[in-house]
Coordinates of C-alpha atoms in Angstrom, one line a residue:
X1 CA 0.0 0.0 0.0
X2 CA 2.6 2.4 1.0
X3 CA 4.5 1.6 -2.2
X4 CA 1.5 2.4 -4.2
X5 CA 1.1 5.7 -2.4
X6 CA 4.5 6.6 -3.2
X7 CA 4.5 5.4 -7.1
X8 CA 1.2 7.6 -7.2
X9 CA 3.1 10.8 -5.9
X10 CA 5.7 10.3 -8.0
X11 CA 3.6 10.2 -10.9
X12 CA 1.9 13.5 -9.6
X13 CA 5.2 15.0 -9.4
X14 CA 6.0 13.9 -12.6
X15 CA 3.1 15.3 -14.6
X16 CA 3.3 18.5 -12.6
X17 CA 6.3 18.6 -14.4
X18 CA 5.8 21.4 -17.7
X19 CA 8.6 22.6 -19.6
X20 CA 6.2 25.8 -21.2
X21 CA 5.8 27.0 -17.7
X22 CA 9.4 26.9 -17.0
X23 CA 9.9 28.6 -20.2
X24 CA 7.5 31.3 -19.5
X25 CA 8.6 32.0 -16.1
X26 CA 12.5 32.4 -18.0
X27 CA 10.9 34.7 -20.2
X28 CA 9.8 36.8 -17.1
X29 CA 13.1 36.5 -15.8
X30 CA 14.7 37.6 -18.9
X31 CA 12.3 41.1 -19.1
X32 CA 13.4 41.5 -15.3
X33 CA 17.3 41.0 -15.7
X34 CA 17.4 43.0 -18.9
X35 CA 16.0 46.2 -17.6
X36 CA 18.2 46.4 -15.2
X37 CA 21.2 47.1 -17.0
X38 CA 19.7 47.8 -20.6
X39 CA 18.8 51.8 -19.3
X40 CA 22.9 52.6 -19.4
X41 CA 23.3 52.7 -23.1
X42 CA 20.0 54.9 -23.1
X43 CA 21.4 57.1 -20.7
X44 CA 22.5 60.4 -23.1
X45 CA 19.5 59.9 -24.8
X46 CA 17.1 59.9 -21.8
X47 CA 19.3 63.0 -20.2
X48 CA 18.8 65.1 -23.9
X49 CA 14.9 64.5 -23.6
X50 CA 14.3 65.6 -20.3
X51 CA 17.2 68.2 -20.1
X52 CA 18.7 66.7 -17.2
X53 CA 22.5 66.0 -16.4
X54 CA 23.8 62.4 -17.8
X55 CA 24.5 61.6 -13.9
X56 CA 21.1 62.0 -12.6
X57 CA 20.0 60.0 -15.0
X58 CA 21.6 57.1 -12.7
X59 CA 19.3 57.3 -10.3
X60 CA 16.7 55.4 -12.1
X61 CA 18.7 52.1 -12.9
X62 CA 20.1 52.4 -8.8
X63 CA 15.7 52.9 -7.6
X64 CA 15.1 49.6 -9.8
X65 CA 18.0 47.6 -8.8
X66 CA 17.2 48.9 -5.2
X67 CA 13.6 47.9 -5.4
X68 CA 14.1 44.5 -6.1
X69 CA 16.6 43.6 -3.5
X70 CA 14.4 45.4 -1.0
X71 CA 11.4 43.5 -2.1
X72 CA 12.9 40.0 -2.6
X73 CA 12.7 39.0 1.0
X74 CA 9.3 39.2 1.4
X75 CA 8.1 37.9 -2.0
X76 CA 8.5 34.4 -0.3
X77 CA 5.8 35.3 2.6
X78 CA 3.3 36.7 0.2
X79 CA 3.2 33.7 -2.0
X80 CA 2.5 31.5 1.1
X81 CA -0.3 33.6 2.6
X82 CA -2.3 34.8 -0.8
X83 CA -0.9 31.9 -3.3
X84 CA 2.1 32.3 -5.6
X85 CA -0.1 31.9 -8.9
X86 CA -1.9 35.2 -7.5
X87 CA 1.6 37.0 -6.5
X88 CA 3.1 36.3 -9.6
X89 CA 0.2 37.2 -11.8
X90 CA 0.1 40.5 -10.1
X91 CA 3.8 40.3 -10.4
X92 CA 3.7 40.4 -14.6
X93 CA 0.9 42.8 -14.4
X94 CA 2.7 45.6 -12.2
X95 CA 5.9 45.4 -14.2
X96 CA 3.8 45.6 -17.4
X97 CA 1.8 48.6 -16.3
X98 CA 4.9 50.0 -14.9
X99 CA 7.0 49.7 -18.1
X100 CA 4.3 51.6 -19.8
X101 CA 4.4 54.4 -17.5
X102 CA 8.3 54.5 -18.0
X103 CA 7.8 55.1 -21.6
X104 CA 5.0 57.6 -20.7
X105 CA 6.8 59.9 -18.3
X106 CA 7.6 63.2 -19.2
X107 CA 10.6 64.4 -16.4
X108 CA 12.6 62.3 -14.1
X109 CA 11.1 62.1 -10.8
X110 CA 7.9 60.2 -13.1
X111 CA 10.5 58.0 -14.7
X112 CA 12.2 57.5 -11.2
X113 CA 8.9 56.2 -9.5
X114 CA 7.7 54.2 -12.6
X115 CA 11.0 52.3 -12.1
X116 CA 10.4 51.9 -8.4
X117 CA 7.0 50.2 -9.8
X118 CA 8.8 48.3 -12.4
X119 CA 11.3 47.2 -9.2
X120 CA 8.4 46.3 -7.1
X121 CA 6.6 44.1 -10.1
X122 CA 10.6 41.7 -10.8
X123 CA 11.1 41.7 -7.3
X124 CA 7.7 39.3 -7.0
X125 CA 8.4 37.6 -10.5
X126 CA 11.8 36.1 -9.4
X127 CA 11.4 34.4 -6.4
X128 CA 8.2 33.6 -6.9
X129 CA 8.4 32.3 -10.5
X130 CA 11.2 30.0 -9.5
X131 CA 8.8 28.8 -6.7
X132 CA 5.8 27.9 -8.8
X133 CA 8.5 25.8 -11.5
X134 CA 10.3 23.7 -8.3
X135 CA 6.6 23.3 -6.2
X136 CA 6.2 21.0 -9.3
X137 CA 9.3 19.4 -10.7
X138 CA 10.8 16.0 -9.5
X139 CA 14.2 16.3 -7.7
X140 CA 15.2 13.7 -11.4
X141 CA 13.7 16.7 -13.3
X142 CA 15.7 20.0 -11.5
X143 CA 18.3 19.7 -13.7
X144 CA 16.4 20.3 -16.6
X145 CA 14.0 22.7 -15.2
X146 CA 17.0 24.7 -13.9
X147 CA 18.4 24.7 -17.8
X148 CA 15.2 26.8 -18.3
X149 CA 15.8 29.4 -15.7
X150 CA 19.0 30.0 -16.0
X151 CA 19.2 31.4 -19.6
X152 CA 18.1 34.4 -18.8
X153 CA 20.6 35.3 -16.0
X154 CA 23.5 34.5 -18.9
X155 CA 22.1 36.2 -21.5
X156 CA 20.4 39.3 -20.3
X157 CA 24.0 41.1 -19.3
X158 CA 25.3 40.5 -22.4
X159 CA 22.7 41.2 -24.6
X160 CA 21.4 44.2 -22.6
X161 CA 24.2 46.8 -24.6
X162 CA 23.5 45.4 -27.9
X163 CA 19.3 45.1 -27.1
X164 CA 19.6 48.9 -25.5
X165 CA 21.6 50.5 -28.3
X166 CA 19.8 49.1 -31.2
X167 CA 16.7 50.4 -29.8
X168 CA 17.8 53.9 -28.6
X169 CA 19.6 54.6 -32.1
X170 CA 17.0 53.2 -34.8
X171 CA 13.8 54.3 -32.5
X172 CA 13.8 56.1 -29.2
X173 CA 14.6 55.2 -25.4
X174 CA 10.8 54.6 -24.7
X175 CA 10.8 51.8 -26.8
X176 CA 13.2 49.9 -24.2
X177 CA 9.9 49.9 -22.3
X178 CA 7.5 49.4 -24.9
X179 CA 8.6 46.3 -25.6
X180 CA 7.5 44.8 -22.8
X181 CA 4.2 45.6 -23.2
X182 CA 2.8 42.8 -25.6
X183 CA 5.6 40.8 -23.8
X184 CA 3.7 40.7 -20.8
X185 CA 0.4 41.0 -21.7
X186 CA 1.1 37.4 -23.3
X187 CA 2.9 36.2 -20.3
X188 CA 0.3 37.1 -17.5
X189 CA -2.3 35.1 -20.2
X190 CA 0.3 32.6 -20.1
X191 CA 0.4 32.2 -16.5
X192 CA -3.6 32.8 -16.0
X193 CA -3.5 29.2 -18.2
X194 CA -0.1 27.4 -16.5
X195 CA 0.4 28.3 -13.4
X196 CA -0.9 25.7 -10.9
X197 CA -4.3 26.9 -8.8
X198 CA -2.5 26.4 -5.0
X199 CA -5.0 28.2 -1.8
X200 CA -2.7 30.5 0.1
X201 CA -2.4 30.1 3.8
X202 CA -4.2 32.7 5.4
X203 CA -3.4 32.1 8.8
X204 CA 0.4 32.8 7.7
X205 CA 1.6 35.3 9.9
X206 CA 4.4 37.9 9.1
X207 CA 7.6 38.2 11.2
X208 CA 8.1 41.7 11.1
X209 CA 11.1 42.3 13.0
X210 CA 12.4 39.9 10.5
X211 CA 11.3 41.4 7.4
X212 CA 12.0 45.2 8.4
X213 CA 15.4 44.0 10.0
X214 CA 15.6 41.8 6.5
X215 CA 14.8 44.7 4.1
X216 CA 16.8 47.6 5.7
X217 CA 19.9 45.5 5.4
X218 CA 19.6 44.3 1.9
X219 CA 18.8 47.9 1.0
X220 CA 21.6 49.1 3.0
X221 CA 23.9 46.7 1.6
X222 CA 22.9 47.7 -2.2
X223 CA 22.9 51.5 -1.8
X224 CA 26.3 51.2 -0.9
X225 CA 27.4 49.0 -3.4
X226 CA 26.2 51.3 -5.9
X227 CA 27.5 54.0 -4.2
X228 CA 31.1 52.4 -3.9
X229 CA 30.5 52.0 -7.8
X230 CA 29.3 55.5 -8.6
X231 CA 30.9 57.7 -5.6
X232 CA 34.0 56.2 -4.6
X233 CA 35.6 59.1 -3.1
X234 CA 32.6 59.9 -0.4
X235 CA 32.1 57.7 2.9
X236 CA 28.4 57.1 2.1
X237 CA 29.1 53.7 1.0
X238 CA 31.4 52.2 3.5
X239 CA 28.7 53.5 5.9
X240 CA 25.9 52.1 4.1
X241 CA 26.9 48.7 3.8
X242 CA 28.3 48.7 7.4
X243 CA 24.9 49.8 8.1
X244 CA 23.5 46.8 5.7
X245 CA 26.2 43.6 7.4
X246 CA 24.5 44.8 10.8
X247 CA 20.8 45.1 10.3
X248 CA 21.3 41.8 8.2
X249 CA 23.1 40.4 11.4
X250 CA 20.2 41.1 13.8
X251 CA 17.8 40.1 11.5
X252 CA 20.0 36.2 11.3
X253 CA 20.0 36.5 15.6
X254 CA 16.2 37.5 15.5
X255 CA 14.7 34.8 13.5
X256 CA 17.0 32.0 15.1
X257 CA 15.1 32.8 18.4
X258 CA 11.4 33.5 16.8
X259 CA 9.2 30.9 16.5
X260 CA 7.8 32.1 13.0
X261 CA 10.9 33.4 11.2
X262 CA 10.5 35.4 7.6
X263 CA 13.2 32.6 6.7
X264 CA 13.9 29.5 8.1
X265 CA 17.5 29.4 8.5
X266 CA 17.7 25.5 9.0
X267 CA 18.3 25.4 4.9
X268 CA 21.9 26.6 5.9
X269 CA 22.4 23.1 7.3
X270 CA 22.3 21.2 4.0
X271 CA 25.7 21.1 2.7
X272 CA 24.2 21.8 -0.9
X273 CA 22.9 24.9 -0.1
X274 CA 25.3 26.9 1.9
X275 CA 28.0 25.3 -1.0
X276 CA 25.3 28.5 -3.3
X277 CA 25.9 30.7 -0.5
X278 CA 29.7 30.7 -0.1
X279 CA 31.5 29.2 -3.2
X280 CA 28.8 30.2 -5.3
X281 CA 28.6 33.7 -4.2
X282 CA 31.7 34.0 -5.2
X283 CA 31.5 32.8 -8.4
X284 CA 28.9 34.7 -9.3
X285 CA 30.9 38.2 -7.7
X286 CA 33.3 37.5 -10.3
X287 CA 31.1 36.3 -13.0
X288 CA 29.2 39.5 -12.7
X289 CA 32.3 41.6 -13.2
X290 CA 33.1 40.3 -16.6
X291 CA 30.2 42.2 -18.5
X292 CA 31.4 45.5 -16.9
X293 CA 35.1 44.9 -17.1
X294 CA 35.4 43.2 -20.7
X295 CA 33.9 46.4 -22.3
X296 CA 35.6 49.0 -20.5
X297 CA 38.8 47.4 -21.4
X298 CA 37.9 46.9 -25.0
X299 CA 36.9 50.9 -25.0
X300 CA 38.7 52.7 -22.6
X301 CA 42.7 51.0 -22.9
X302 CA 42.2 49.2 -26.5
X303 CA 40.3 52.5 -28.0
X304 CA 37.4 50.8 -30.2
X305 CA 34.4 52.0 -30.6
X306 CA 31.0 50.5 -28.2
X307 CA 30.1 48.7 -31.6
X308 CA 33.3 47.0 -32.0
X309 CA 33.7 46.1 -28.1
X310 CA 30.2 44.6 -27.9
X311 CA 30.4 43.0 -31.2
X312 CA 33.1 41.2 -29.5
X313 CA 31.5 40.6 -26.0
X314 CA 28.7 38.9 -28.0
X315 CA 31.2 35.9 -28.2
X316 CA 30.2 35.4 -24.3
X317 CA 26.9 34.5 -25.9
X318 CA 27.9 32.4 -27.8
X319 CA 29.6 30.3 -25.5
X320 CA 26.6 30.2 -23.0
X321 CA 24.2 29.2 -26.1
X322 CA 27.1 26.7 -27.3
X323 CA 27.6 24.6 -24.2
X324 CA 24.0 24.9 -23.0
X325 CA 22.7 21.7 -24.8
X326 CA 25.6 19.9 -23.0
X327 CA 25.1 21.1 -19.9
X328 CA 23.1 18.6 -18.1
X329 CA 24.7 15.6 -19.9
X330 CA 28.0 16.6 -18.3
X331 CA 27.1 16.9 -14.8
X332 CA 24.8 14.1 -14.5
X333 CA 28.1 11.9 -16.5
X334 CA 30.6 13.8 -13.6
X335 CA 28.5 15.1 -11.4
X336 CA 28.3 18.3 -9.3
X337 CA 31.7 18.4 -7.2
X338 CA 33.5 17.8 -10.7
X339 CA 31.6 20.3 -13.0
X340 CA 32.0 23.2 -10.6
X341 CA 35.6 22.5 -9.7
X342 CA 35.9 22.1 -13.9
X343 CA 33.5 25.4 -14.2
X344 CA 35.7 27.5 -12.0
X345 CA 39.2 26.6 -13.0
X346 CA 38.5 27.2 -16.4
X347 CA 36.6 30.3 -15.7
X348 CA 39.7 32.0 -13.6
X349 CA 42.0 30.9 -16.7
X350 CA 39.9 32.8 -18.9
X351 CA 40.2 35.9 -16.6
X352 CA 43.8 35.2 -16.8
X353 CA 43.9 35.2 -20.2
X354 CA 42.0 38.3 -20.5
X355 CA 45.0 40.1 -18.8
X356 CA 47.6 39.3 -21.5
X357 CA 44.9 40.5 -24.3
X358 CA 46.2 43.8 -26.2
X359 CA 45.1 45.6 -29.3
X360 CA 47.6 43.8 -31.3
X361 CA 45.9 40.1 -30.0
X362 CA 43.9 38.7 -33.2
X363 CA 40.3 38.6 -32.7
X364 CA 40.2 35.5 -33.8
X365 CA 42.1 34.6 -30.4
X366 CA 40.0 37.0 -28.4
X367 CA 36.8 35.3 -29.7
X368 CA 38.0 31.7 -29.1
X369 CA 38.9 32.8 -25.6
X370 CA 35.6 34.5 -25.1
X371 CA 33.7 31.5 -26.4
X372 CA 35.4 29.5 -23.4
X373 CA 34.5 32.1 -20.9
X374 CA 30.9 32.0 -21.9
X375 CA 30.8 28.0 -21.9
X376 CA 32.3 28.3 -18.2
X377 CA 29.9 30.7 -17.2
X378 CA 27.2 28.7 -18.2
X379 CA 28.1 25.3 -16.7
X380 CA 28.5 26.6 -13.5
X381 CA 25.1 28.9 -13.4
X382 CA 23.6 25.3 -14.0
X383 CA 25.6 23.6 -11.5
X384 CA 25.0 26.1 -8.9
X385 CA 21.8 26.9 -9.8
X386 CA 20.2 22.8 -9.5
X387 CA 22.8 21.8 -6.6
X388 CA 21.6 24.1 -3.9
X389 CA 17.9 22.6 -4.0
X390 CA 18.9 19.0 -4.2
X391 CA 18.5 18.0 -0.7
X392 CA 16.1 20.8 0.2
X393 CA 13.1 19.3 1.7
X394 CA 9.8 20.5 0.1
X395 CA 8.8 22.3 3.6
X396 CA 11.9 24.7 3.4
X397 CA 11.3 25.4 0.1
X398 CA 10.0 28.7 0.1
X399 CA 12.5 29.8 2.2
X400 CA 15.8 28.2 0.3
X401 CA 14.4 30.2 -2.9
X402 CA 13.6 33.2 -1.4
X403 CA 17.3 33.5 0.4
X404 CA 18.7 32.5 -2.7
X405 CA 17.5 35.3 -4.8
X406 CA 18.4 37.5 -2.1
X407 CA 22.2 36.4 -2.3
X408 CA 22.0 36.1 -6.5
X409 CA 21.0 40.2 -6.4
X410 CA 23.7 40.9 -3.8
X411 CA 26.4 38.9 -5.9
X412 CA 25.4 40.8 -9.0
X413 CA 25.6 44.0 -7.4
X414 CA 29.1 43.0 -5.6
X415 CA 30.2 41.8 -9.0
X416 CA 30.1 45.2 -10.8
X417 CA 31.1 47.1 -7.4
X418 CA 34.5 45.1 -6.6
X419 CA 34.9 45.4 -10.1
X420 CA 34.8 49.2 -10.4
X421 CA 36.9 49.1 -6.8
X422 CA 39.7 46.9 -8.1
X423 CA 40.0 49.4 -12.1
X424 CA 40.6 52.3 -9.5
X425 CA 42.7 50.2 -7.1
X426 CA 45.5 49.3 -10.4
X427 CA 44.5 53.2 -11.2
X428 CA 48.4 54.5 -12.5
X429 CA 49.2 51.0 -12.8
X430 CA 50.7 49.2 -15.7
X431 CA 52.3 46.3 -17.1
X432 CA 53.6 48.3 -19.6
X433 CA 54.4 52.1 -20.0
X434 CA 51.8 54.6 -20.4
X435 CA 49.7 51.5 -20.8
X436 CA 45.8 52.6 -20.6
X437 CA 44.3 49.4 -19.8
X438 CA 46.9 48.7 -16.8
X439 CA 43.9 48.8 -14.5
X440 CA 41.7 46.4 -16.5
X441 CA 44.6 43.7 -16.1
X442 CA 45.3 44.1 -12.9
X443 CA 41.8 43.7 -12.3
X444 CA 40.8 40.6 -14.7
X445 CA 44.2 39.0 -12.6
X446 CA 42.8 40.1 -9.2
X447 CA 39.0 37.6 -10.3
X448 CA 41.2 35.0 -11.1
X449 CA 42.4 34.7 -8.1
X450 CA 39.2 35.0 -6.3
X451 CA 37.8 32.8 -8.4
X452 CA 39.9 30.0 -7.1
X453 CA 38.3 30.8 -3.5
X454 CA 35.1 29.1 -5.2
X455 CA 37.0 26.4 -6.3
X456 CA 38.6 25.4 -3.0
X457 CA 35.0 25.4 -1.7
X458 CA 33.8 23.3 -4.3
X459 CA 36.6 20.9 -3.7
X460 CA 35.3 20.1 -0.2
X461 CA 32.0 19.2 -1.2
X462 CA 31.2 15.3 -0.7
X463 CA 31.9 13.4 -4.0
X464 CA 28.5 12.6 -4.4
X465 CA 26.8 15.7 -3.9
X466 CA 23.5 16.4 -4.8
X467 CA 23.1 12.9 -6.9
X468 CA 19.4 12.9 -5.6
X469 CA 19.5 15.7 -9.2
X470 CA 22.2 15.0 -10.9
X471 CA 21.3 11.2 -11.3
X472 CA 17.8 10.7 -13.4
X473 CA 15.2 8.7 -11.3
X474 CA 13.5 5.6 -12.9
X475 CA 10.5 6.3 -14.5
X476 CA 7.3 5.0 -12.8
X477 CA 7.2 1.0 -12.5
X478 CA 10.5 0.4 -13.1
X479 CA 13.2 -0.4 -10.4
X480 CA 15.4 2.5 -8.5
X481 CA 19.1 3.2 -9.8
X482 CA 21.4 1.0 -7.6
X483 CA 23.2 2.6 -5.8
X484 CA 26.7 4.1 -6.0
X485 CA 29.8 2.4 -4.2
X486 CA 30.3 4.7 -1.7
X487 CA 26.3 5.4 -1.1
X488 CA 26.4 2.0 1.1
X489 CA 29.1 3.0 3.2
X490 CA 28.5 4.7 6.5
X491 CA 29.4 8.0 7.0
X492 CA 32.9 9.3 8.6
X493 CA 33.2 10.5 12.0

């Protein structure tokens, strides 16, 4: 009996499984992650049309960024109490209504709070997106549901120059907006049709020590990395994300002692997990710096023009579309502990390599290189990205996911403001004399080496990690996998 109960969830499981909702919820994703960085190459545009200085401009890409790491942290919560088809239907809906007010407003402060909106709106569709696509996909099936989500995470950076540029030169800044108009008015009738019906809990209380302690640190924490990246020489930031580590701090001792936590911290426990919040971090810090450093280098100490220099970064692309289709193949043939260890090694070569490029490199070379880089980038997004849930149980779900995109927006933001602290730090530096990308090698040599701090953590992770995901259940009626060698043995003390 009990083996027919457990055939019949599995076979629940398994037709809650649907690739077109994972691929709509990616699509989401991708409208969130580009307009968060697609706005910079629109910036002169948007300063000439409302006759306001370049630099203020700024402040609308640092309120949306801002919004969404504020409102992360309690996106989890309100897809408990009220449902998460309901939160991230409203989710699509604000971000679409608030993308049409961006393209509407006449003078800054409007196009400031529309992208406050906009924040608000990708802040819900993250978290909760991911939720709704792992509530129903088989730990044999994460793999390939995470193939889905990560795409747009490696694409959007890189394509968010070209996407921005093309747009702002052959049409006008507002249509980076309008776009996503019949973009989501087809993804919230998507989701009205995909998304699983699931009540909410309305007897869910909030922990609001937690989320205020919660949401003044992550905003803390952001303002000063963008602060450190845009206004290095004023104490703001250092103060800020002082400000941020301790607020985050009390929020960690405040929900270890209450008995109805925003988070529950237990998820730290499983090895899998913290492996996404401490090697993984890292390797997404210096993952993130590449599409800010790779062009400024290309620009600034080679002297082509943006065309040329993204033309080029487009090879990134290339790689992550090149290696995707092999991406789960290879880790469930090695597995997790080997793809990551493989994924960062080659990824702080590549950095390396970036160091010794100079005008005079073919760009035949620089292509091949960059093709490499992207392939790295991509197997470890999917490593990291299907490892951390693989020995989550379903009740801390909600709360694995919704820490997890909190750290993914932190790393971003880290990535671009260690990046912009290290090009000042080699500032006057050269390998050469007089050499105007000194800055940009000592910095592409300074992620390489932090790079291999995520591959020491990913060498002490058990060899076997995650195989609950990275090994592909039987199908229903047939006999389990036997079991490795060393998955008999008991553990070391």
């Amino acid at each position: 009996m009990a083996a027919r109960s457990k055939s019949h969830q599995t076979d629940v499981a398994r037709a809650a499984w649907n690739p077109r909702l994972a691929l709509l919820v990616a699509a989401t994703f991708f409208m969130e992650f580009l307009d968060g960085t697609v706005l910079t190459t629109a910036i002169p545009s948007i300063s000439a049309d409302l006759a306001v200085p370049a630099a203020d401009v700024n402040i609308t890409m640092t309120a949306y960024l801002l919004t969404v790491a504020v409102g992360i942290p309690i996106s989890g919560w309100l897809a408990e109490r009220f449902g998460a088809r309901r939160i991230f239907c409203a989710a699509i809906a604000v971000f679409t209504l608030a993308s049409l007010a961006c393209a509407l407003s006449q003078d800054l402060a409007t196009l400031t709070l529309s992208r406050v909106a906009q924040g608000v709106g990708g802040a819900m569709m993250v978290p909760v997106g991911t939720l709704v696509v792992l509530r129903g996909t088989p730990k044999s099936e994460l793999l390939r549901a995470t193939a889905f989500l990560v795409w747009p995470g490696l694409l959007a950076p890189v394509l968010a120059p070209l996407v921005g540029g093309a747009l702002t030169t052959y049409l006008s800044w507002h249509w980076i907006f309008l776009v996503n108009i019949p973009l989501g008015a087809a993804a919230f009738l998507a989701a009205l049709r995909l998304v699983p019906v699931a009540p909410g809990d309305s007897g869910r209380r909030l922990d609001w020590p937690g989320m205020v302690l919660t949401t003044l640190g992550v905003g803390a924490l952001v303002a000063g990395l963008e602060l450190a990246s845009s206004h290095p020489d004023l104490p703001w930031a250092g103060i800020s994300a002082a400000a941020g580590l301790a607020a985050l701090a009390g929020a960690v001792f405040w929900m270890r002692r209450t008995p109805h936590p925003l988070f529950n911290l237990q998820v730290f426990r499983t090895r899998t997990f913290r492996a996404m919040a401490t090697g993984g971090f890292v390797y997404r810090v210096t993952i993130s710096s590449v599409p800010f450093l790779l062009p400024l280098m290309l620009q600034t100490g080679f002297g082509w023009s943006p065309l040329h220099a993204g033309a080029l970064v487009a090879a990134v692309f290339i790689g992550n579309i090149g290696i995707k289709p092999a991406t789960t193949p290879l880790i469930r043939k090695f597995g997790f502990k080997a793809m990551l260890v493989f994924a960062s090694l080659g990824s702080a070569v590549t950095f390396a390599l970036c160091a010794l490029l100079t005008p005079e490199t073919p760009e035949a070379l620089m292509v091949v290189l960059l093709v490499c880089s992207g392939a790295f980038r991509s197997i470890g997004f999917s490593a990291y990205a299907s490892v951390q849930y693989a020995d989550i149980p379903p009740a801390q779900l909600t709360s694995a996911n919704t820490v997890s995109a909190t750290l993914v927006q932190l790393g971003t933001g880290s990535g671009i403001a260690v990046a912009a602290l290290l090009i000042r730090t080699f500032d006057g530096l050269a390998f050469g004399p007089q050499d105007p990308s000194g800055p940009f090698r000592g910095a592409f040599v300074a992620m390489a080496v932090l790079m291999l701090a995520s591959t020491a953590d990913s060498l002490l992770l058990p060899r076997h990690a995650g195989a609950a995901v990275s090994r592909p259940g039987p199908e229903p009626g047939e006999a389990p996998l036997p079991p490795r060698q060393s998955e008999g043995r008991a553990p070391r003390r």
